PDB file of C-alpha atoms in Angstrom:
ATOM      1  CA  UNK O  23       6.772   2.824   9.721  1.00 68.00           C
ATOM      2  CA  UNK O  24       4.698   5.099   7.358  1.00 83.00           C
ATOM      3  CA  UNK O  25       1.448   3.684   7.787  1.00 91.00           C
ATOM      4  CA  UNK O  26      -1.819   5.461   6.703  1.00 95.00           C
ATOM      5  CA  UNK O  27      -5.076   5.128   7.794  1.00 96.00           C
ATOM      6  CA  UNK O  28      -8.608   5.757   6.534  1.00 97.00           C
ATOM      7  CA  UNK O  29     -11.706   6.280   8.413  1.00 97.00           C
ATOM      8  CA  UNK O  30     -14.476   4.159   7.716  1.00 97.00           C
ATOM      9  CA  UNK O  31     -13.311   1.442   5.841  1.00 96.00           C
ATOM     10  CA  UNK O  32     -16.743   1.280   4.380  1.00 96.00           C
ATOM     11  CA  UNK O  33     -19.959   3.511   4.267  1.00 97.00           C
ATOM     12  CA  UNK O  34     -23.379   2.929   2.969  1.00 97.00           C
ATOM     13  CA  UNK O  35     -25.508   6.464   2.735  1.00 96.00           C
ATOM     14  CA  UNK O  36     -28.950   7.726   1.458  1.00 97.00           C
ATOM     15  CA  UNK O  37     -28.989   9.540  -1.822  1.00 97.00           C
ATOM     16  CA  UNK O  38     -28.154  13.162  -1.067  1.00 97.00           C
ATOM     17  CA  UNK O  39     -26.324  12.891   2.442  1.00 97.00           C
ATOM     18  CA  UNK O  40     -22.780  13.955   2.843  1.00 97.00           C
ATOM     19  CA  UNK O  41     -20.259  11.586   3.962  1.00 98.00           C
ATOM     20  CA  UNK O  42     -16.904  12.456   5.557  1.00 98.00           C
ATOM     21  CA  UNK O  43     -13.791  10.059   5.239  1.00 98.00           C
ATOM     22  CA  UNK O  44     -10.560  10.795   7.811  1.00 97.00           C
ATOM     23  CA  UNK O  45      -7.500   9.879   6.033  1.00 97.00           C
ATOM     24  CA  UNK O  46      -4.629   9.996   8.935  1.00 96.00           C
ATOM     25  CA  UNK O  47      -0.696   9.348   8.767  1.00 94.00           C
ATOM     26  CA  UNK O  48       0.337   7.981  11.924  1.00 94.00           C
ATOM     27  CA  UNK O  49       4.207   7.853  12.428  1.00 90.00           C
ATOM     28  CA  UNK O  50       5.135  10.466  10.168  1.00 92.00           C
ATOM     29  CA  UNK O  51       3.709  14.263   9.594  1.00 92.00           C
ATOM     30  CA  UNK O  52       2.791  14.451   5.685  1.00 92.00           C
ATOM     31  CA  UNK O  53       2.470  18.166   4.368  1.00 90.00           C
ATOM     32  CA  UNK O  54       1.003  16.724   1.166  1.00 93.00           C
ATOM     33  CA  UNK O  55      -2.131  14.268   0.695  1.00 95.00           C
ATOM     34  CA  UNK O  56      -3.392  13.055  -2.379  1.00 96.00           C
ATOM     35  CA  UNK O  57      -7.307  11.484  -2.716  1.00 97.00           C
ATOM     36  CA  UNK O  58      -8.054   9.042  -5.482  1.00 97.00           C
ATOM     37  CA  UNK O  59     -11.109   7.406  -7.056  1.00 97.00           C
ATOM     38  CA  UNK O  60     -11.533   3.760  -8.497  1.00 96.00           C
ATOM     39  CA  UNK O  61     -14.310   2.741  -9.792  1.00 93.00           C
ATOM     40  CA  UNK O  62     -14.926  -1.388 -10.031  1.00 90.00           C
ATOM     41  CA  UNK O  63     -12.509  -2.700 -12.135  1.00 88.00           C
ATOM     42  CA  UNK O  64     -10.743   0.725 -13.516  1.00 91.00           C
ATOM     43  CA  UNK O  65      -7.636   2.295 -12.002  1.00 93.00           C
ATOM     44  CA  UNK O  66      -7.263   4.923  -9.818  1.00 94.00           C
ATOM     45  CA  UNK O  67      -7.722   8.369 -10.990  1.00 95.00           C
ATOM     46  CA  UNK O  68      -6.469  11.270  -8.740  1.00 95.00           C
ATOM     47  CA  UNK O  69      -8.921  13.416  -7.498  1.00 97.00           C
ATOM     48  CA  UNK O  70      -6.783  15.811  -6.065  1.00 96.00           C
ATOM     49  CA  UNK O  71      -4.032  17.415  -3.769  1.00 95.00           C
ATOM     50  CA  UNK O  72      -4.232  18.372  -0.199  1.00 92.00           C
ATOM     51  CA  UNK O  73      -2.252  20.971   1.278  1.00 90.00           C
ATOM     52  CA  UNK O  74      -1.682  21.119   5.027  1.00 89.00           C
ATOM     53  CA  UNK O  75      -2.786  24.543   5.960  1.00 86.00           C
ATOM     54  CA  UNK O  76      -4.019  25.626   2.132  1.00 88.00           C
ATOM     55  CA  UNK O  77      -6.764  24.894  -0.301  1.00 90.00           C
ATOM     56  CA  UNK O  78      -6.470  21.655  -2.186  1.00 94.00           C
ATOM     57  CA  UNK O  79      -5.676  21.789  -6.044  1.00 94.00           C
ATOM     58  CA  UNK O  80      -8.496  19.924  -8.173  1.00 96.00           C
ATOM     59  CA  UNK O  81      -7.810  17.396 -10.467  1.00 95.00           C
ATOM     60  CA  UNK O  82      -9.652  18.611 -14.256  1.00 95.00           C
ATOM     61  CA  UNK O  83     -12.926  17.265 -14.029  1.00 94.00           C
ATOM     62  CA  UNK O  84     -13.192  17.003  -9.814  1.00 96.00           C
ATOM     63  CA  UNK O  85     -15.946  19.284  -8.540  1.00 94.00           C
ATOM     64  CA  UNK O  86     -14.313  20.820  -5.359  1.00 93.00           C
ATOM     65  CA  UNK O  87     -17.556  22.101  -4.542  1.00 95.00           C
ATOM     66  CA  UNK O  88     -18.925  18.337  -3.976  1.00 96.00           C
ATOM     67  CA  UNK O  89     -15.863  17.263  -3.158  1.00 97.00           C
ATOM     68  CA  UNK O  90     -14.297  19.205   0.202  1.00 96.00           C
ATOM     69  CA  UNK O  91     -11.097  18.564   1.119  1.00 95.00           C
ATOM     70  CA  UNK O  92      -9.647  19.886   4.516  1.00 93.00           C
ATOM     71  CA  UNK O  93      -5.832  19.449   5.887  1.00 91.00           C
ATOM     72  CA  UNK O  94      -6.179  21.002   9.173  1.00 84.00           C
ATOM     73  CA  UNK O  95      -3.072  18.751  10.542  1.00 91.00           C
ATOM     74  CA  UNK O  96      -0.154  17.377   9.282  1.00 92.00           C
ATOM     75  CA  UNK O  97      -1.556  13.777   9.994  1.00 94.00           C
ATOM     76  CA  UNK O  98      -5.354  14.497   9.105  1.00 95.00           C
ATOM     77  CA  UNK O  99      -7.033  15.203   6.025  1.00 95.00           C
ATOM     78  CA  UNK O 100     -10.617  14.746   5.333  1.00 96.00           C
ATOM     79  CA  UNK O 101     -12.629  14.361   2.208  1.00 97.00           C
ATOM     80  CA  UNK O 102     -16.915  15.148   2.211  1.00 97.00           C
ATOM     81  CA  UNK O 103     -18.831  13.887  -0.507  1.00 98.00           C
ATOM     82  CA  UNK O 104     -21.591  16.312  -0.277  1.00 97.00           C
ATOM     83  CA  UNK O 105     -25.243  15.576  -1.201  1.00 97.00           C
ATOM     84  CA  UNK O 106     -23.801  11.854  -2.631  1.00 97.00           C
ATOM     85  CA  UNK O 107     -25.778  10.284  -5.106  1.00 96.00           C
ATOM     86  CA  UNK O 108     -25.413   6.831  -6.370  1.00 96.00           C
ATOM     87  CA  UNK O 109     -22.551   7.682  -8.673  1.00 96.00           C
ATOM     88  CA  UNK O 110     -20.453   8.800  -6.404  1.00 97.00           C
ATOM     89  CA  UNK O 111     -20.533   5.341  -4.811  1.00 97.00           C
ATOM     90  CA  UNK O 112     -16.781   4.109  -5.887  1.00 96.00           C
ATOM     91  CA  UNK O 113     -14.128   3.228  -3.747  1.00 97.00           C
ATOM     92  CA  UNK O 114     -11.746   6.038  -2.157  1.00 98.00           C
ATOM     93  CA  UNK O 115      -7.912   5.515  -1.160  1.00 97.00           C
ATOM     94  CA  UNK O 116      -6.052   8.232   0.277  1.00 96.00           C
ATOM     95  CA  UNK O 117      -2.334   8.575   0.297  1.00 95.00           C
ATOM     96  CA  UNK O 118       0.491  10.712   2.422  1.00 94.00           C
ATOM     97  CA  UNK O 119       3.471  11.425   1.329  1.00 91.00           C
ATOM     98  CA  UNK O 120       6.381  10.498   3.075  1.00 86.00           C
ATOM     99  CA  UNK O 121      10.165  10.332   3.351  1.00 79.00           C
ATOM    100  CA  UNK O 122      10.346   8.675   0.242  1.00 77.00           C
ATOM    101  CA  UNK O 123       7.654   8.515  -1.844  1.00 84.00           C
ATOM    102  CA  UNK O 124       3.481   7.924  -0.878  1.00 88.00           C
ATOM    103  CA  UNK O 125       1.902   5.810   1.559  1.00 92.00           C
ATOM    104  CA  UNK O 126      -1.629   4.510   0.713  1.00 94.00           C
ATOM    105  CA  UNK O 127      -4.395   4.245   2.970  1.00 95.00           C
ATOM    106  CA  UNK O 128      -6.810   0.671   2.922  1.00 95.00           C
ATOM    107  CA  UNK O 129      -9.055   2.330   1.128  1.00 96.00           C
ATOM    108  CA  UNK O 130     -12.948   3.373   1.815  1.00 97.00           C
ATOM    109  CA  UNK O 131     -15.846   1.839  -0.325  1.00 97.00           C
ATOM    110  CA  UNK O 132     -18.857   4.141  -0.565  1.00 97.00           C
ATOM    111  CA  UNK O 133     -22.095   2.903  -1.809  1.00 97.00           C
ATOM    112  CA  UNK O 134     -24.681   5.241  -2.109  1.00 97.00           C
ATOM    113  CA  UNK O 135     -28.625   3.957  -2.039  1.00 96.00           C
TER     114      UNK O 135
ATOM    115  CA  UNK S  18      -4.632  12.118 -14.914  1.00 46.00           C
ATOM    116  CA  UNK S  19      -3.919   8.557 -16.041  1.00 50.00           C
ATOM    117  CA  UNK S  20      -0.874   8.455 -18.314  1.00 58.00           C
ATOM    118  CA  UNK S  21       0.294   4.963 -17.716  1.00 69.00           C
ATOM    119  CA  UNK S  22      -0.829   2.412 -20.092  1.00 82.00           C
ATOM    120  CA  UNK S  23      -0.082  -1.380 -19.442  1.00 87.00           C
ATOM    121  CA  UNK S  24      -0.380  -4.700 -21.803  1.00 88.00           C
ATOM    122  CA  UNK S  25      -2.037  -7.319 -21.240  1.00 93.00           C
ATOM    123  CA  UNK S  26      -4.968  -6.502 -19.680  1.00 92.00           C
ATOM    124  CA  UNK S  27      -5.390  -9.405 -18.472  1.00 95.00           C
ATOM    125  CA  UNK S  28      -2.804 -12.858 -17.973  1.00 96.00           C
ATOM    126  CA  UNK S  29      -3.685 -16.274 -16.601  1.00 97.00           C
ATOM    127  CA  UNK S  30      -0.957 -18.674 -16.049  1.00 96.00           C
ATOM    128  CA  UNK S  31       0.099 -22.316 -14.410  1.00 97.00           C
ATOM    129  CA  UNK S  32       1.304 -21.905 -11.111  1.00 97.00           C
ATOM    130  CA  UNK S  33       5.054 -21.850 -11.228  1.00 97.00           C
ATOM    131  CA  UNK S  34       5.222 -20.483 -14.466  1.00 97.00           C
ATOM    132  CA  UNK S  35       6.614 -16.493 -14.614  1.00 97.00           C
ATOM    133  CA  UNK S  36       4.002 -13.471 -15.513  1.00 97.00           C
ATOM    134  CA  UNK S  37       5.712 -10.639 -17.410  1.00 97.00           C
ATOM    135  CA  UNK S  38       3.671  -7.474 -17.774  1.00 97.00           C
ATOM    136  CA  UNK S  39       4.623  -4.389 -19.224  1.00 96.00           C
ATOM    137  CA  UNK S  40       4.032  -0.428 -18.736  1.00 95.00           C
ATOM    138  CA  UNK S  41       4.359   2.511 -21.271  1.00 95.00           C
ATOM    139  CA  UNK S  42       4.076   6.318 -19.925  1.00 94.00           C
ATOM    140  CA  UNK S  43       3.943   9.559 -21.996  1.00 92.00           C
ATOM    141  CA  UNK S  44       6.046  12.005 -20.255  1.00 90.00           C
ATOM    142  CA  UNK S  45       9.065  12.671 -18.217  1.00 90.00           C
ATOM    143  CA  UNK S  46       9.393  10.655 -14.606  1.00 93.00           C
ATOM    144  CA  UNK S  47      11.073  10.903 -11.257  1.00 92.00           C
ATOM    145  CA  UNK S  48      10.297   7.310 -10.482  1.00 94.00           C
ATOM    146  CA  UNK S  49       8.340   4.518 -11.646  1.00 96.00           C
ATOM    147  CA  UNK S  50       6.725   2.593  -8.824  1.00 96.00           C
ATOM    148  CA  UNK S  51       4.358  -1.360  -9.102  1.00 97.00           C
ATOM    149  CA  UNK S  52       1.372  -1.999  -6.997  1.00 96.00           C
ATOM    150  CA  UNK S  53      -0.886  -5.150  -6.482  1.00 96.00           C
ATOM    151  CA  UNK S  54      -4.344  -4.578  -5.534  1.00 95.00           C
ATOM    152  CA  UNK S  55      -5.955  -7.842  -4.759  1.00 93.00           C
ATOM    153  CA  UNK S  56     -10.061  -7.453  -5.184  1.00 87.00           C
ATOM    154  CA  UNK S  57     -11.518  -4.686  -3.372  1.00 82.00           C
ATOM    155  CA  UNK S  58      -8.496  -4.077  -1.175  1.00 88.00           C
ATOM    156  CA  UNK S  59      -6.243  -1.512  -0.698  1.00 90.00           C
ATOM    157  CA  UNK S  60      -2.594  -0.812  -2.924  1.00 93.00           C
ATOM    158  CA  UNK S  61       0.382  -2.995  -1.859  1.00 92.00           C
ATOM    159  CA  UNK S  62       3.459  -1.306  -2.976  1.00 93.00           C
ATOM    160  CA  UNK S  63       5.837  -3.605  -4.533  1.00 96.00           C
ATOM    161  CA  UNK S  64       8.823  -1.749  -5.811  1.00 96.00           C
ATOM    162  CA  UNK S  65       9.887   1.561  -7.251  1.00 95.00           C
ATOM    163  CA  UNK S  66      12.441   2.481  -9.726  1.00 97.00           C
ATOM    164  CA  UNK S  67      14.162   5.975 -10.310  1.00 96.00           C
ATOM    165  CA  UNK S  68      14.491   7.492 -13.417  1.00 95.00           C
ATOM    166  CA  UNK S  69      18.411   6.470 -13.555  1.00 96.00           C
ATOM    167  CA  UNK S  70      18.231   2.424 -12.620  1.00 97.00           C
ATOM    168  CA  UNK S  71      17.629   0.355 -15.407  1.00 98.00           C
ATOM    169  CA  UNK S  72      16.872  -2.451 -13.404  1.00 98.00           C
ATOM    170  CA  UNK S  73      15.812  -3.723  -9.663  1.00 98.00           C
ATOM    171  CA  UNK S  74      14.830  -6.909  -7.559  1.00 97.00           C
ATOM    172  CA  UNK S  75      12.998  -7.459  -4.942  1.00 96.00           C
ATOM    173  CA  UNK S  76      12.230 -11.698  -4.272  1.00 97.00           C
ATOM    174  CA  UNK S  77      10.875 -13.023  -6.934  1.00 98.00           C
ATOM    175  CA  UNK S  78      10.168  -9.677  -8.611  1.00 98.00           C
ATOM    176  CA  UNK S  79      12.292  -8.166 -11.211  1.00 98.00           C
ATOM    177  CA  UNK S  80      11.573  -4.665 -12.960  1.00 98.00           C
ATOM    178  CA  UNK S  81      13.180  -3.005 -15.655  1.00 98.00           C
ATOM    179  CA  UNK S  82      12.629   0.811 -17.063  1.00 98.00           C
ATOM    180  CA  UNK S  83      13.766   2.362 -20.276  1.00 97.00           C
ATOM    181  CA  UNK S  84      13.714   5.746 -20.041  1.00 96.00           C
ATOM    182  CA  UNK S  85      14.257   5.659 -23.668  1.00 96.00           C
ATOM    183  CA  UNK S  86      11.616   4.107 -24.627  1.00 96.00           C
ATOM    184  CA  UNK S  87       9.491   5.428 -22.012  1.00 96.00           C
ATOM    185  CA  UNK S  88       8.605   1.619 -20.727  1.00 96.00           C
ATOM    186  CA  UNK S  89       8.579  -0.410 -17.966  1.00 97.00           C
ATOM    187  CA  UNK S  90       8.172  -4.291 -17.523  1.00 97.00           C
ATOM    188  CA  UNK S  91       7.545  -6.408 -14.257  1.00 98.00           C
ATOM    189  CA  UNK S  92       8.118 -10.014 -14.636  1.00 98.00           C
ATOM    190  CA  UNK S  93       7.509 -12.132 -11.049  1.00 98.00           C
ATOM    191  CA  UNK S  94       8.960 -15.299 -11.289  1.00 98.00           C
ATOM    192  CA  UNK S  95       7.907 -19.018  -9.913  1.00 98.00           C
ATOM    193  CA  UNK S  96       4.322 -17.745  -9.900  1.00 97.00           C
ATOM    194  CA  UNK S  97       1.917 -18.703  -6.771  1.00 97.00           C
ATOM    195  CA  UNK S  98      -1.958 -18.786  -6.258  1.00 96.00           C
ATOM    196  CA  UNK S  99      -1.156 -15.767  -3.700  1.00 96.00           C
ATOM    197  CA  UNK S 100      -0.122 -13.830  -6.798  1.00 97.00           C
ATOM    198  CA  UNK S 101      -3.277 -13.400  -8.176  1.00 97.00           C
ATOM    199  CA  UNK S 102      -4.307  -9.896  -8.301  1.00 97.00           C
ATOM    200  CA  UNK S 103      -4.466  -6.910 -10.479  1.00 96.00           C
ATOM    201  CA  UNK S 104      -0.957  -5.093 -10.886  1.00 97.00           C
ATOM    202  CA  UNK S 105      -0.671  -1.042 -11.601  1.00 96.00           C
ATOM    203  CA  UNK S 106       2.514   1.018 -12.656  1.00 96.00           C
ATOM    204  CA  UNK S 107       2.390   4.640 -11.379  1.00 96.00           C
ATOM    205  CA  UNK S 108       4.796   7.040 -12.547  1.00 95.00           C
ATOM    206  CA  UNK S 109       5.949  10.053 -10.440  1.00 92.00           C
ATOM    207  CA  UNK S 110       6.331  13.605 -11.833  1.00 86.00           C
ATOM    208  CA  UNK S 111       7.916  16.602 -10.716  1.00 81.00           C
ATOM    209  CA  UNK S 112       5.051  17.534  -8.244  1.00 81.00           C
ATOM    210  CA  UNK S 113       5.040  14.359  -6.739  1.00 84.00           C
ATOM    211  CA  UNK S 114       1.607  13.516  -8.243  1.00 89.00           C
ATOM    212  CA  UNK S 115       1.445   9.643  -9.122  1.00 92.00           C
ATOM    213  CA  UNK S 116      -0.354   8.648 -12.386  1.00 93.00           C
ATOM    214  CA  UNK S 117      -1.449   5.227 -12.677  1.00 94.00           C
ATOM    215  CA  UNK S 118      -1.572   2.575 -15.451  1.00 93.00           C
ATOM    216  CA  UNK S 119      -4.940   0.844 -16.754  1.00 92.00           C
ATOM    217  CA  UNK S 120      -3.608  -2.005 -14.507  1.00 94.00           C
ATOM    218  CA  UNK S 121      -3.221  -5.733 -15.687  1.00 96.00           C
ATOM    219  CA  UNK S 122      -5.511  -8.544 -13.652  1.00 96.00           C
ATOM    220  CA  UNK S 123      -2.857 -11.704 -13.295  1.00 97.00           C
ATOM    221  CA  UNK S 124      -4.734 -15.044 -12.432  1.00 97.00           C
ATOM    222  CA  UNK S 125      -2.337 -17.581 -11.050  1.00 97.00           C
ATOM    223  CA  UNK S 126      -4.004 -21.202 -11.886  1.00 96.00           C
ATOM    224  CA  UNK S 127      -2.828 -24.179  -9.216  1.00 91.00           C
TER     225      UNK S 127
END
């Protein structure tokens, strides 16, 4: 049980396109979502909270204006990088929290051209 | 935010051999949790520990936290090949955010 699942696993865009990436629990309903960002070879750095039926809460730093975060469900939550650029190419892992604690997503690597 | 801050960086070893790596945090926890990340996959969650266990197993992992001291150590014992990855610590606060450690990259020789 508690598995999460992300949506692509991987992405490859033009510089200043917007990519979406699903993040979905699928055996349990998660009220709360969390997005992080690693880049190569650093550790993940929260981005921020989603809130099923709310705005998210940004992470200092995060621009929530490139950065859109939706929780329509409580098994879907979607992040859009808007107008990406190649800086924004890291990789993105999602998490749900569950019962007991979070569930992480596989993870989607963006690479912007 | 990243609180966590872990030592070594980095740790090779002989197979068989155990890898002991440690993690220091700032503020107060609910829970201290260990991941392994092998390259450019996603987290594996290896254990967590609440804020009032000192110690836990799990196989041929063994954590410890002082809450004292505000650390935590992982040592996994009879090292393999398949144990080569990078390992995080993530602590968990109050509003169930999870802050992670720098991470320490364990290479297993055979």
């Amino acid at each position: 049980g508690a598995v999460v699942s992300q949506h692509p696993s991987w992405v490859i865009c033009k510089s200043g396109t917007s990519v979406k990436i699903e993040c979905r629990s699928l055996d349990f309903q998660a009220t709360t979502m969390f997005w992080y960002r690693q880049f190569p070879k650093q550790s993940l750095m929260l981005m921020a909270t989603s809130n099923e039926g709310s705005k998210a809460t940004y992470e200092q730093g995060v621009e929530k204006d490139k950065f859109l975060i939706n929780h329509a469900s409580l098994t879907l939550s979607t992040l859009t990088v808007t107008s990406a650029h190649p800086e924004d190419s890291s990789f993105y892992i999602c998490s749900a929290r569950g019962p007991n604690t979070q569930y992480f997503g596989p993870g989607t690597r963006l690479t912007v051209l | 935010s990243q609180q966590g801050e872990e030592d070594p960086q980095a740790l090779s070893i002989q197979e068989g051999e155990n890898a002991t790596m440690n993690c220091s945090y700032k503020t107060s926890i609910n829970n201290l949790q260990w991941y392994r990340q092998n390259s450019g996959r996603g987290l594996v969650h290896l254990i967590l520990i609440r804020s009032n266990e000192r110690e836990k197993h799990s196989g041929r992992l063994r954590v410890t936290l002082d809450t004292s001291k505000k650390s935590s150590s992982l040592l996994i014992t009879a090292s393999r090949a398949a144990d080569t990855a990078s390992y995080f610590c993530a602590t968990e606060h109050n509003d169930y955010k999870l802050s992670f450690g720098a991470g320490t990259t364990v290479t297993v020789r055979a």
